[in-house]
Short mmCIF file of C-alpha atoms in Angstrom, two decimals:
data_model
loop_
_atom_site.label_atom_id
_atom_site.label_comp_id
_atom_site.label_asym_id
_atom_site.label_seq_id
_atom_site.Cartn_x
_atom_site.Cartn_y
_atom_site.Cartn_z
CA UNK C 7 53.90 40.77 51.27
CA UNK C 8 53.51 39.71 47.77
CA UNK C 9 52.18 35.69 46.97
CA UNK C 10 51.26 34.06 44.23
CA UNK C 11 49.30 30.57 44.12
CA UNK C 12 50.55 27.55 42.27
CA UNK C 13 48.40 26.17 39.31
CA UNK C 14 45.94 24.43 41.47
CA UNK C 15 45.38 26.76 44.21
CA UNK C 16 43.85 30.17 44.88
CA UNK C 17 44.41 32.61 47.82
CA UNK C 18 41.48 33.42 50.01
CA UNK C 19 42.59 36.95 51.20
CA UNK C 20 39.86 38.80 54.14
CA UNK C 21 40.58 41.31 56.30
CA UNK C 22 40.94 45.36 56.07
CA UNK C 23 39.80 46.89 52.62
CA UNK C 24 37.99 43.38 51.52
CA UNK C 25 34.30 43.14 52.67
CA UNK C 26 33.92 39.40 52.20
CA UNK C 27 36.46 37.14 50.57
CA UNK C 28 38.89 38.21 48.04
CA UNK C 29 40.28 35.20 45.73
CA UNK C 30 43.10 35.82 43.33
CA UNK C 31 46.22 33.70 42.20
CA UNK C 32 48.22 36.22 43.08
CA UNK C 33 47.91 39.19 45.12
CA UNK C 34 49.67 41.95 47.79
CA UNK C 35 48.55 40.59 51.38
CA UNK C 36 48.28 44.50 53.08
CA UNK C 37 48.57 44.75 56.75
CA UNK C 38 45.58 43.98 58.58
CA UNK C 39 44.77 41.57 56.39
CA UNK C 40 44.74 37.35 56.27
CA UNK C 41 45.68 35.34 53.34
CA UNK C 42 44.85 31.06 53.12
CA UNK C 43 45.82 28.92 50.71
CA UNK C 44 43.63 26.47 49.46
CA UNK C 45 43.58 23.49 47.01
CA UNK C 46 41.27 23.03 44.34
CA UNK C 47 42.14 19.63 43.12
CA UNK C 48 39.73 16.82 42.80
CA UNK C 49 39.76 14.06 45.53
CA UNK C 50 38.29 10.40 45.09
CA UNK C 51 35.89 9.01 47.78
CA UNK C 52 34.92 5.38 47.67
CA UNK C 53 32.08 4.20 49.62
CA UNK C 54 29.83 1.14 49.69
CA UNK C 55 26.45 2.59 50.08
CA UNK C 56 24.05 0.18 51.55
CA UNK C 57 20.20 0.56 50.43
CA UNK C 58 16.81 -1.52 49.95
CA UNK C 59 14.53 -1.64 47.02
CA UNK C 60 10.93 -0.95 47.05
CA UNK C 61 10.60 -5.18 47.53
CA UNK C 62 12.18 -4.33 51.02
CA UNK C 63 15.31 -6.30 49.57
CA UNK C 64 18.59 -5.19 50.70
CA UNK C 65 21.51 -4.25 48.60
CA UNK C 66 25.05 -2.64 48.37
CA UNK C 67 26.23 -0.05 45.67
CA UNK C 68 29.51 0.04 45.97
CA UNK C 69 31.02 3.55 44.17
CA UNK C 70 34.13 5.63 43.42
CA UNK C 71 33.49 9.99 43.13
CA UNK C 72 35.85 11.88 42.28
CA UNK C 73 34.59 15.38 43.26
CA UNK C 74 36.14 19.08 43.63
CA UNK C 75 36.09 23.01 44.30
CA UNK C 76 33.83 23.91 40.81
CA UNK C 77 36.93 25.72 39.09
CA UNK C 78 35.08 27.55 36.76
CA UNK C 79 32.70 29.36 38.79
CA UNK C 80 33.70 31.93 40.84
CA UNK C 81 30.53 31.80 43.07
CA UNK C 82 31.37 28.25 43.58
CA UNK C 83 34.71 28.62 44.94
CA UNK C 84 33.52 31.08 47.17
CA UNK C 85 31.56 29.07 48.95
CA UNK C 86 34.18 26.22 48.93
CA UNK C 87 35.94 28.89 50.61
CA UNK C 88 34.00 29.34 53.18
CA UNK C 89 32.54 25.72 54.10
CA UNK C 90 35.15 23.39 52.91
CA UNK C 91 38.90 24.86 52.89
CA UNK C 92 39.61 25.36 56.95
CA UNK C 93 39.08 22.00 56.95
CA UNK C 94 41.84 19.02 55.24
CA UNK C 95 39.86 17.55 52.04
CA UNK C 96 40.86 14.06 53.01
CA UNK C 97 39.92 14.58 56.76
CA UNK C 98 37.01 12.85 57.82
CA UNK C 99 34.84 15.72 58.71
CA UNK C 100 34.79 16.27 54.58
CA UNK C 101 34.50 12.48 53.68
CA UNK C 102 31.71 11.96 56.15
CA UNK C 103 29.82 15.20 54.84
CA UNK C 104 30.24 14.27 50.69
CA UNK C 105 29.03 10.50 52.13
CA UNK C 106 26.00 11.50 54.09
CA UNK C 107 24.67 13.30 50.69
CA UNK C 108 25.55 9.89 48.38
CA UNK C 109 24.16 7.37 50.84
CA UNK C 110 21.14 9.91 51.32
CA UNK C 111 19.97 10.34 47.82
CA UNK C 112 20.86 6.91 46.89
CA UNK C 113 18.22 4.88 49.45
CA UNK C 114 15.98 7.66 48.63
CA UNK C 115 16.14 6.73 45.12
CA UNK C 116 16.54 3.34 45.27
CA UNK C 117 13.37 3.16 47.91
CA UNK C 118 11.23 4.16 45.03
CA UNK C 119 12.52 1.38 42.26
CA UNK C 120 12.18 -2.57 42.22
CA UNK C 121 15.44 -4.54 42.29
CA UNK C 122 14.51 -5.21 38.50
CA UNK C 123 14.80 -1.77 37.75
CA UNK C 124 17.73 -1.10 39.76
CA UNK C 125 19.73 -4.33 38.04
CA UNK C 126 18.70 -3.57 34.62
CA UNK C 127 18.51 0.03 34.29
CA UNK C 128 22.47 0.63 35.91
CA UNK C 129 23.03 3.12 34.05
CA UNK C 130 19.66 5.68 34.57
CA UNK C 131 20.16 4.45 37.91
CA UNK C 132 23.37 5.60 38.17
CA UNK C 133 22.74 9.15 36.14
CA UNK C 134 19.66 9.73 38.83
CA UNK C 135 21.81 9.22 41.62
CA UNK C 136 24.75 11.82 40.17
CA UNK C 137 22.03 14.51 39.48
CA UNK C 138 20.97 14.52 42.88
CA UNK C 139 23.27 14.22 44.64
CA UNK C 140 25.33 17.16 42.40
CA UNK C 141 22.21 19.29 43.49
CA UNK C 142 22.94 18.65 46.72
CA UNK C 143 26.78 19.25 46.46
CA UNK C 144 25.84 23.01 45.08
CA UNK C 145 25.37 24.46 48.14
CA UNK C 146 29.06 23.53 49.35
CA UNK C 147 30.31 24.28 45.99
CA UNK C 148 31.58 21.39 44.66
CA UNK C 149 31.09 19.53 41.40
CA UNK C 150 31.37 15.54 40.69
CA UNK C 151 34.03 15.18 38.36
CA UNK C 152 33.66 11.19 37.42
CA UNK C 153 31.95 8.92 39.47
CA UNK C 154 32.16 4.89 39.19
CA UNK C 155 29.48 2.48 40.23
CA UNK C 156 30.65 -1.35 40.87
CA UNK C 157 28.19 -4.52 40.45
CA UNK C 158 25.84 -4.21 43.09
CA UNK C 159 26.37 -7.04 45.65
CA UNK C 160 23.93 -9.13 47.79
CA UNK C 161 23.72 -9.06 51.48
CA UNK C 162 24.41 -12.19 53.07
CA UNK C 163 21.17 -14.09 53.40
CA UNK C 164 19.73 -12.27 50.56
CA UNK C 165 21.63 -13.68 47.98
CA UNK C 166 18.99 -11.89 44.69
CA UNK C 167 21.40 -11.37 42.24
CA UNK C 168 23.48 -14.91 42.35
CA UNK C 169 19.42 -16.55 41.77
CA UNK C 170 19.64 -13.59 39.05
CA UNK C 171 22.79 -14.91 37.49
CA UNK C 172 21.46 -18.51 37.74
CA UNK C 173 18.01 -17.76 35.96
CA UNK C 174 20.17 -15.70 33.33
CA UNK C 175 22.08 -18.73 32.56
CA UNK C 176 19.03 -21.09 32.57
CA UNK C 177 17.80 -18.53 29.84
CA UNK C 178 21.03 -18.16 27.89
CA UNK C 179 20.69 -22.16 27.80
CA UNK C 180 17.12 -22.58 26.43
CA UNK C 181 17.74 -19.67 24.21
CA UNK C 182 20.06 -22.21 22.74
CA UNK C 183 17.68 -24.80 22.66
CA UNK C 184 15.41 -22.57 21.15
CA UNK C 185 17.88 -21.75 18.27
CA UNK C 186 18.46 -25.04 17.22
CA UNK C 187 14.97 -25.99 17.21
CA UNK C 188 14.84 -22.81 14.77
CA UNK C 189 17.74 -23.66 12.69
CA UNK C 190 16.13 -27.02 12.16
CA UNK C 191 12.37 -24.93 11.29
CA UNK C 192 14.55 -22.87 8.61
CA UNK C 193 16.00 -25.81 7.24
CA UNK C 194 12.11 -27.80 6.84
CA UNK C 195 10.70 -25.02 5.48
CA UNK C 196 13.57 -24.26 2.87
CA UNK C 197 12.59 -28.00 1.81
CA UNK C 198 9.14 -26.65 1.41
CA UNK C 199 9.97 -23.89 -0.45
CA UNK C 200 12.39 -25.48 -2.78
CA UNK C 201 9.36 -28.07 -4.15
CA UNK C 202 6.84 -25.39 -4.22
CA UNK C 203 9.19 -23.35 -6.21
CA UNK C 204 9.72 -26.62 -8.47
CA UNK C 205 6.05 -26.94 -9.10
CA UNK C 206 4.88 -22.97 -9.62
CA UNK C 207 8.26 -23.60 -12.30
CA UNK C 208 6.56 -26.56 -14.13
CA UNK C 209 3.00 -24.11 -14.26
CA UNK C 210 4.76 -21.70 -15.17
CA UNK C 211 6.53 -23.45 -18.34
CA UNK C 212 3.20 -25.24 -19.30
CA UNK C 213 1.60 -21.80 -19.45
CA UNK C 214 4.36 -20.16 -21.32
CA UNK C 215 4.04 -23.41 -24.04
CA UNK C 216 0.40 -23.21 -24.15
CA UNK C 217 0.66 -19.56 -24.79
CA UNK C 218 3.42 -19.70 -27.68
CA UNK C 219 1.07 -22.56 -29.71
CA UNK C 220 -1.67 -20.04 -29.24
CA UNK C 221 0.64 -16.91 -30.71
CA UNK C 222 1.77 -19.52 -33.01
CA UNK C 223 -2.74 -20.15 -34.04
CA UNK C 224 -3.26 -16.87 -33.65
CA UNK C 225 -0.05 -15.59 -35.97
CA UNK C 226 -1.79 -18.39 -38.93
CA UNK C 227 -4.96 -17.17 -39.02
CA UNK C 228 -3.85 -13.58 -38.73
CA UNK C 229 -2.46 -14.56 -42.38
CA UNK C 230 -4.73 -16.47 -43.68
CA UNK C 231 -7.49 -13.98 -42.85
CA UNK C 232 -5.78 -10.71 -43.48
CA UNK C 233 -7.60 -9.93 -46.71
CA UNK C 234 -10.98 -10.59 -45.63
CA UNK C 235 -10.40 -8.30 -42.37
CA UNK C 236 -8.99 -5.27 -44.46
CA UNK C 237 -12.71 -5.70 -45.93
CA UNK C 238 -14.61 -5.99 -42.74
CA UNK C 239 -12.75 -3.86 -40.44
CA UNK C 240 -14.59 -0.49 -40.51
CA UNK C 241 -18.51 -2.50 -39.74
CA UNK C 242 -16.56 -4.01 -36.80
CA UNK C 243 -14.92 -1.38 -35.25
CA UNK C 244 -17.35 0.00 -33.03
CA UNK C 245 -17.81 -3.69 -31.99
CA UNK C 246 -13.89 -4.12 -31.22
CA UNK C 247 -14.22 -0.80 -29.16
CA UNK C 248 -17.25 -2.58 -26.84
CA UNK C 249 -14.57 -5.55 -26.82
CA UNK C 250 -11.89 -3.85 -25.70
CA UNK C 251 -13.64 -2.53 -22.87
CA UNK C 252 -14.94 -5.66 -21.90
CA UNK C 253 -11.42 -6.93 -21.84
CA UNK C 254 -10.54 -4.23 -19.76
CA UNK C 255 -13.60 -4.50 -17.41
CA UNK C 256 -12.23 -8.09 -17.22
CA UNK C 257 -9.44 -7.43 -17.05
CA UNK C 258 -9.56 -5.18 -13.23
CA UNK C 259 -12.39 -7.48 -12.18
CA UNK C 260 -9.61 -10.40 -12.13
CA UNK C 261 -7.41 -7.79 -10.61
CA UNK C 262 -9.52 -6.50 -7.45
CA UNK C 263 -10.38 -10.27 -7.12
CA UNK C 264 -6.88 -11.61 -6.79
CA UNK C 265 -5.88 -8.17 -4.40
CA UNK C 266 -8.94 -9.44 -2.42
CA UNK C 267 -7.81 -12.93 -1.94
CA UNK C 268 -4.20 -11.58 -1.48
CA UNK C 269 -5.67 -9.31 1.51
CA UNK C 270 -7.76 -11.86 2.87
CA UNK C 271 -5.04 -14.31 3.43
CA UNK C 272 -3.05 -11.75 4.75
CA UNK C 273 -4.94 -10.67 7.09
CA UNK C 274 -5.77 -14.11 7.98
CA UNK C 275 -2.24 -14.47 8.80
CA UNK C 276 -2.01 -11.79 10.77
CA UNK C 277 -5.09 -12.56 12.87
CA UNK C 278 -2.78 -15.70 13.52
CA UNK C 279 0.49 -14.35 14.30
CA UNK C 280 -1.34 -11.89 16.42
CA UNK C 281 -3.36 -14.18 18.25
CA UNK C 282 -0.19 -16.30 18.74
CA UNK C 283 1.79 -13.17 20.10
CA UNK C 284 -1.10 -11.87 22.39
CA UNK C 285 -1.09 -15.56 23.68
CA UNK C 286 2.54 -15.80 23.95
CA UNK C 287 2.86 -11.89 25.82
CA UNK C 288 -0.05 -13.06 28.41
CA UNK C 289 1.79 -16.14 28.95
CA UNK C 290 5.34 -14.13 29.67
CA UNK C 291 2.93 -11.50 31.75
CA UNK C 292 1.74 -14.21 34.23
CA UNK C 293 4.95 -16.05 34.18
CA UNK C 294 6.70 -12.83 35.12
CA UNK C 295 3.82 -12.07 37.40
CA UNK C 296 4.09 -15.15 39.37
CA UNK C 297 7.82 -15.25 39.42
CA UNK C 298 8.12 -10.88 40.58
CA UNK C 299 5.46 -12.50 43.59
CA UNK C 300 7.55 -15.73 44.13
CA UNK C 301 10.57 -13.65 44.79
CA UNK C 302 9.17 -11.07 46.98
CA UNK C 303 8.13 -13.83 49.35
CA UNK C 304 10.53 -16.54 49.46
CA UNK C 305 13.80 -15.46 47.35
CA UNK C 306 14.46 -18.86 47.20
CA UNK C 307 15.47 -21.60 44.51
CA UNK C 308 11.68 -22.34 44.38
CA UNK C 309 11.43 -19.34 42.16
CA UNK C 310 14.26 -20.22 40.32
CA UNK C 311 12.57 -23.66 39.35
CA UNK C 312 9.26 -21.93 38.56
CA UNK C 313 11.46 -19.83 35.83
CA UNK C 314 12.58 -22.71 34.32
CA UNK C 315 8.78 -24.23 33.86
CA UNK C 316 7.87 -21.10 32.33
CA UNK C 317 11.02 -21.05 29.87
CA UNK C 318 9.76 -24.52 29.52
CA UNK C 319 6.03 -23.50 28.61
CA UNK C 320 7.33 -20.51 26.34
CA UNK C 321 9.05 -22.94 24.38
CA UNK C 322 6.25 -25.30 23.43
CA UNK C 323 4.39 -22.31 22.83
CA UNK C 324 6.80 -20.66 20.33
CA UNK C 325 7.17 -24.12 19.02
CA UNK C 326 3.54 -24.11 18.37
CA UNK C 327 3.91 -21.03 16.74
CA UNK C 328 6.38 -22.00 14.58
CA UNK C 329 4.24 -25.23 13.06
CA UNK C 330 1.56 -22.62 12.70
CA UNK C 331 3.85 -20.16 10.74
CA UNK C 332 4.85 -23.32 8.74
CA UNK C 333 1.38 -23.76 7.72
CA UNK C 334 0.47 -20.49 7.28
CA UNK C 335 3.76 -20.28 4.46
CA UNK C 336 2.55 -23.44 2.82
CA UNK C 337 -1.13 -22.02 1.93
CA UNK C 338 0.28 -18.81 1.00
CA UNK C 339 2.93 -21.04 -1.37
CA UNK C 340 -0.67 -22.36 -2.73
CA UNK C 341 -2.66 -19.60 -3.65
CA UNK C 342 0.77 -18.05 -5.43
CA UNK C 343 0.93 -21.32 -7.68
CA UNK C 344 -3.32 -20.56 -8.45
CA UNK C 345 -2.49 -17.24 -9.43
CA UNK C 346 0.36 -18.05 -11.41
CA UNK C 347 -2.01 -20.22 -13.68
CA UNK C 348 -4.81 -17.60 -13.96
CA UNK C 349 -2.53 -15.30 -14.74
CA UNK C 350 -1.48 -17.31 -17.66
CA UNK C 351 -5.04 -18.71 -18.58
CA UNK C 352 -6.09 -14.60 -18.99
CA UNK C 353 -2.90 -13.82 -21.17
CA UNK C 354 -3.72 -16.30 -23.62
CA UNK C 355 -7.42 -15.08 -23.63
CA UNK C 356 -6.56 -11.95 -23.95
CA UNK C 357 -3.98 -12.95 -27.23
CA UNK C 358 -7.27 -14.56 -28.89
CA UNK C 359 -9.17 -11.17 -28.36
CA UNK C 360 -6.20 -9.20 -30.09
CA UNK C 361 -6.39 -11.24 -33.12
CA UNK C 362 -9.72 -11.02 -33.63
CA UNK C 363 -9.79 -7.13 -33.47
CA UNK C 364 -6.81 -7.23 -35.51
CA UNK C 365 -9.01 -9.07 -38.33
CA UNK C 366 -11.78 -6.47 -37.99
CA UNK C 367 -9.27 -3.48 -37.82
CA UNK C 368 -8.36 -4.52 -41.44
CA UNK C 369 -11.66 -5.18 -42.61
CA UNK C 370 -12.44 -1.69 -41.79
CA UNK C 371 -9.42 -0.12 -43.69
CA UNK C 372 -10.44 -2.47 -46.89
CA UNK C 373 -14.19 -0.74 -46.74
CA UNK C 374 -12.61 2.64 -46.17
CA UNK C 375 -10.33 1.81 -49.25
CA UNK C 376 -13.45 0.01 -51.73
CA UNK C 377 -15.57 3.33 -50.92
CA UNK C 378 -12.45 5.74 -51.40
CA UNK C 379 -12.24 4.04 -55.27
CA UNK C 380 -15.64 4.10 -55.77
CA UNK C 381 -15.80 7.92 -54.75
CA UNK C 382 -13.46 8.93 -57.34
CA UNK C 383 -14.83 6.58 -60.14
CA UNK C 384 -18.12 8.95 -59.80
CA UNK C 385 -15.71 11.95 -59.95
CA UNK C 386 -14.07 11.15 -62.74
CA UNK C 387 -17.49 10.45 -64.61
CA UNK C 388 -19.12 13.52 -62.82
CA UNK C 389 -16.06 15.36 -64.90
CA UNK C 390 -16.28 13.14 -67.98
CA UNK C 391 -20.01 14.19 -68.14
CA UNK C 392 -19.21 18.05 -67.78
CA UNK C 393 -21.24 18.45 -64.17
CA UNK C 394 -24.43 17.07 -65.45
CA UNK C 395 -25.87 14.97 -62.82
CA UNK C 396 -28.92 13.57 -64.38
CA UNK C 397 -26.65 12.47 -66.97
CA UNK C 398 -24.58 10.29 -64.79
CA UNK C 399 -27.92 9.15 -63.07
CA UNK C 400 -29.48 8.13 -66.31
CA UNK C 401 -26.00 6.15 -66.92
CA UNK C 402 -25.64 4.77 -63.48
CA UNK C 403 -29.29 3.43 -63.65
CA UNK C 404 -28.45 1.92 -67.56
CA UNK C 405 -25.12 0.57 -66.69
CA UNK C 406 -26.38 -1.06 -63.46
CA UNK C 407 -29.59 -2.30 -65.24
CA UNK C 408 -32.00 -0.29 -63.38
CA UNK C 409 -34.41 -0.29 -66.37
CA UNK C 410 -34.60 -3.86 -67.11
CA UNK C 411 -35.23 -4.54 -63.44
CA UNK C 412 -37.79 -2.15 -63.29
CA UNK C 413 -39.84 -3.55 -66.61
CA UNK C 414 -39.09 -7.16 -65.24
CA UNK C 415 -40.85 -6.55 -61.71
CA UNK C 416 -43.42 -4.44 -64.03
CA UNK C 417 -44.14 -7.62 -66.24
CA UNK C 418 -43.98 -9.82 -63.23
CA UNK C 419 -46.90 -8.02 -61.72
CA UNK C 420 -49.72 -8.19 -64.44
CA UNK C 421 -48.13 -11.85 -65.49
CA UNK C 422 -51.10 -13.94 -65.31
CA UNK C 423 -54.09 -11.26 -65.46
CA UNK C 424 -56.63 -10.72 -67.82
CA UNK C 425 -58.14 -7.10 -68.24
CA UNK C 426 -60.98 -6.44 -70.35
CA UNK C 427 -59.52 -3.07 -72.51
CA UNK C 428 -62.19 -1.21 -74.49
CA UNK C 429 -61.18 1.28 -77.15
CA UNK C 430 -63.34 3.77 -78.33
CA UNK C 431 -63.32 6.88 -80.77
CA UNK C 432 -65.43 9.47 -81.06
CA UNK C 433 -66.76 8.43 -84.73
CA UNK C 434 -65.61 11.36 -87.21
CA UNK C 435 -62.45 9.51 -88.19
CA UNK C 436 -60.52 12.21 -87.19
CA UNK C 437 -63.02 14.33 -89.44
CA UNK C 438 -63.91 18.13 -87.59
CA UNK C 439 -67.72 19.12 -87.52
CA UNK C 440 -70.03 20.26 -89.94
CA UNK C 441 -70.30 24.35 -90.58
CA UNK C 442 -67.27 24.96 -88.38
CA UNK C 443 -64.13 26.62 -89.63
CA UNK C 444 -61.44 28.77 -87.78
CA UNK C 445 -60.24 28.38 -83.77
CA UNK C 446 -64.10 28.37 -82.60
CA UNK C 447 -64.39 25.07 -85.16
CA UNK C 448 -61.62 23.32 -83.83
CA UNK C 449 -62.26 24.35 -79.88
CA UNK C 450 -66.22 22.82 -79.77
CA UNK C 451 -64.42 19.95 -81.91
CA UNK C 452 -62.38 18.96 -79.11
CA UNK C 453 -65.79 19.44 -76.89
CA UNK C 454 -67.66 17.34 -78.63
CA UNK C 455 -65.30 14.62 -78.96
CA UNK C 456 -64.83 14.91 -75.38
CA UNK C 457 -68.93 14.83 -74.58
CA UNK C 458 -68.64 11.55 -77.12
CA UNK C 459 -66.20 9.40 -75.00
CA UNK C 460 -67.75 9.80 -71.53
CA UNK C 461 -70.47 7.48 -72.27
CA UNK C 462 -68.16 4.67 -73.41
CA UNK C 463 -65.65 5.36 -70.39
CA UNK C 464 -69.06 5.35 -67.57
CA UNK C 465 -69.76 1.85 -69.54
CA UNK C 466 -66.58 0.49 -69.44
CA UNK C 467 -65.93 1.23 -65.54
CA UNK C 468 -69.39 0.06 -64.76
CA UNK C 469 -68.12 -3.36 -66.59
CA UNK C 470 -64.68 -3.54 -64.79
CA UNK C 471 -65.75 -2.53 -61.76
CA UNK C 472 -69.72 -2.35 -61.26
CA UNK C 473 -69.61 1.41 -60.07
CA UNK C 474 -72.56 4.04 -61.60
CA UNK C 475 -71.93 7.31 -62.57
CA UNK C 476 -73.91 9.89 -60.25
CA UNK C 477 -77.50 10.96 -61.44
CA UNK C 478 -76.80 15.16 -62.39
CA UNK C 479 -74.48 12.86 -64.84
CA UNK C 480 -76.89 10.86 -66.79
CA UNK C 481 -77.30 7.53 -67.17
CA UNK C 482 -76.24 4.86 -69.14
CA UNK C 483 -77.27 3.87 -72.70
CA UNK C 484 -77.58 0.65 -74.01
CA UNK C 485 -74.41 -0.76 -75.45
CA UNK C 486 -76.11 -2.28 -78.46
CA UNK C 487 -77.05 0.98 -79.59
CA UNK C 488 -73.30 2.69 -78.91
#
């Protein structure tokens, strides 16, 4: 017999020839053998599984699986084969099995978390739950299609989530509270900002005046001194150079000093807002604390109430944060406006300093210019005078009056003395000696002449000066008789 299976069903064919289970859509069913037809179409299951938390609070998941034969694994449908098909998928023998391995893993899973965890993490909850119990549905080879869970719902006399819904309401409410109050902050501090904006404005335009009449100063005496600084320049420059850098030194000092005082109210303000939020976190930590222990022990309105004093607290707190903040923008609104007018204060500074090494800039180029000219008036003399350098000394010293200054300071220095000058001769007349003739004559002339004026000269130093000629010398003969 020849039979085919319709588009969601196979044939499970055993029997001679076959050593296990033969599945096939369609297939020749030999004698000796059995052929069973089996569905593989998904089947919802809808359960309300009922577990407890790890508080020992008491809960009900209600849930919709849709689960099926694994179609696309032939290993899987074997087993469904074997297990699941003799028996109807909607009979309860298979309802009771697929909802002994939900309600298993799910108080299994559910022991282990707090009914905090469970509410707000619905969906990891629900994606541990699937995995596990999927694991579980390998071994009868079927696979969880889609699966649904519903709002969990309290068990009478343990009524957590409606005291959830309250305190989530209480919250939603002083979150509004809390917005206005910070609606009304934004608008205050706008206020703020708006006059300290007017007044950093006002600095700002004062400096930008005082700055333009200083250009203005700066731009007349750049003109009125401009040819005196193309004289002076070149002495200067060196000095401009040392200015410059002090300028710049100055310049990075006031730099690192305002990024100093910018970092140290920074961090100031963060010190605050950190203390504030350390404050604020230990606050919500034993508010939560107290409430978690509340709950566990009563489950009551009482901890309900408690919720509410703690909203209560954390607003005063955040509103004390806020005035802080407030204060905090102020000071910072402060120390912008003082940096804003020594910003201004260096800039016109720093316009006086350019002028001024603008002046000696030109003086410089007027020296380099006077000593270019005066270089090639001495070349073109050097070339008038065809090379001859003492020549153009000897004129240089005439024309500049060396000579006259020279016989002036001369005069100047014996003005007012009164030497005693002796003049003396060697008595001949300029007449040679007696029974000379020739170069011998005229050599022991000169001799004798010489041996003549020595006693004179010894006399006239020993007059002028009191000194005696040394014995191997002679001595000295009365001037009466010279």
């Amino acid at each position: 017999m020849y039979k085919v299976a319709s588009a969601s069903e196979y044939l499970a064919i055993t029997g001679v020839g076959i050593d296990d289970i033969k599945l096939a859509k369609k297939a020749w069913v030999l004698p000796g053998q059995s052929c069973t037809i089996f569905d593989i179409s998904p089947v919802n299951y809808t359960f309300e599984v009922q577990a407890m938390s790890a508080e020992k609070l008491p809960f009900i998941l209600p849930a919709v699986f849709t689960i099926g034969p694994r179609s696309d694994d032939i290993e899987s449908l074997l087993k469904y084969a074997k297990l699941i098909s003799p028996h109807d998928k909607l009979s309860n023998h298979v309802k009771e099995l697929v909802q002994g391995v939900i309600e298993g893993e799910t108080r299994v899973l559910a022991a282990s978390m707090t009914m905090e965890e469970i509410f707000r993490g619905t969906k990891e909850f629900k994606q541990e739950v699937f995995g596990k119990v999927q694991l579980e549905l390998d071994q009868f080879g079927l696979l969880i299609y889609n699966a649904n869970v519903k709002q969990l719902v309290d068990v009478r006399g343990h009524e957590y989530f409606s005291y959830l819904g309250q305190k989530t309401q209480q919250e939603a409410a002083n979150q509004a509270k809390i917005d206005v109050a910070e609606a009304r902050m934004k608008g205050e501090i706008g206020a703020k900002s708006r006059e300290g904006q007017t007044l950093q404005n006002a600095a700002k335009i004062d400096a930008e005046t005082k700055i333009i009449a200083t250009q203005r100063q700066g731009q007349g005496k750049k003109e009125e001194i401009k040819v005196k600084a193309e004289v002076k320049v070149f002495e200067n420059e060196r000095e401009a150079e040392v200015a410059e850098a002090n300028a710049e030194l100055a310049k990075k000092k006031a730099a690192w000093t305002r990024a100093a005082q910018v970092a140290e109210v920074e961090a100031a303000k963060a010190v605050a807002l950190r203390e504030a939020q350390l404050q604020k976190e230990v606050e919500m930590m034993n508010a939560m604390t107290m409430t978690e222990k509340l709950k566990a022990e009563f489950l009551s309105k009482a901890s309900v109430e408690y919720e509410t004093k703690v909203q209560e607290a954390n607003w005063e707190l955040y509103n004390k944060q806020k005035k802080a903040e407030a204060v905090l923008f102020e000071k910072e609104r402060e120390a912008e406006a003082q940096k804003a007018l020594a910003d201004a204060g260096f800039y016109a500074r720093q316009q006086v300093a350019d002028g001024e090494l603008y002046a000696k800039k030109k003086e410089a180029e007027g020296l380099v210019a006077l000593a270019e000219a005066q270089a090639f008036y001495l070349r073109s003399l050097l070339e008038a005078l065809g090379g001859n350098y003492s020549a153009l000394r000897d004129y240089l010293m005439i024309n500049g009056g060396l000579f006259q200054e020279v016989a002036k300071i001369n005069a100047d220095a014996i003005k007012g003395l009164q030497p005693k000058i002796s003049v003396w001769t060697n008595g001949n007349g300029g007449q040679g000696l007696e029974g000379g003739s020739g170069a011998g004559s005229i050599a022991m002339k000169e001799v004798a002449g010489v041996y003549k004026m020595l006693p004179p000269l010894f006399q006239t130093v020993h007059e002028q000066t009191g000194m005696l000629p040394p014995p191997w010398m002679g001595s000295l003969g009365d001037s009466s008789q010279n």
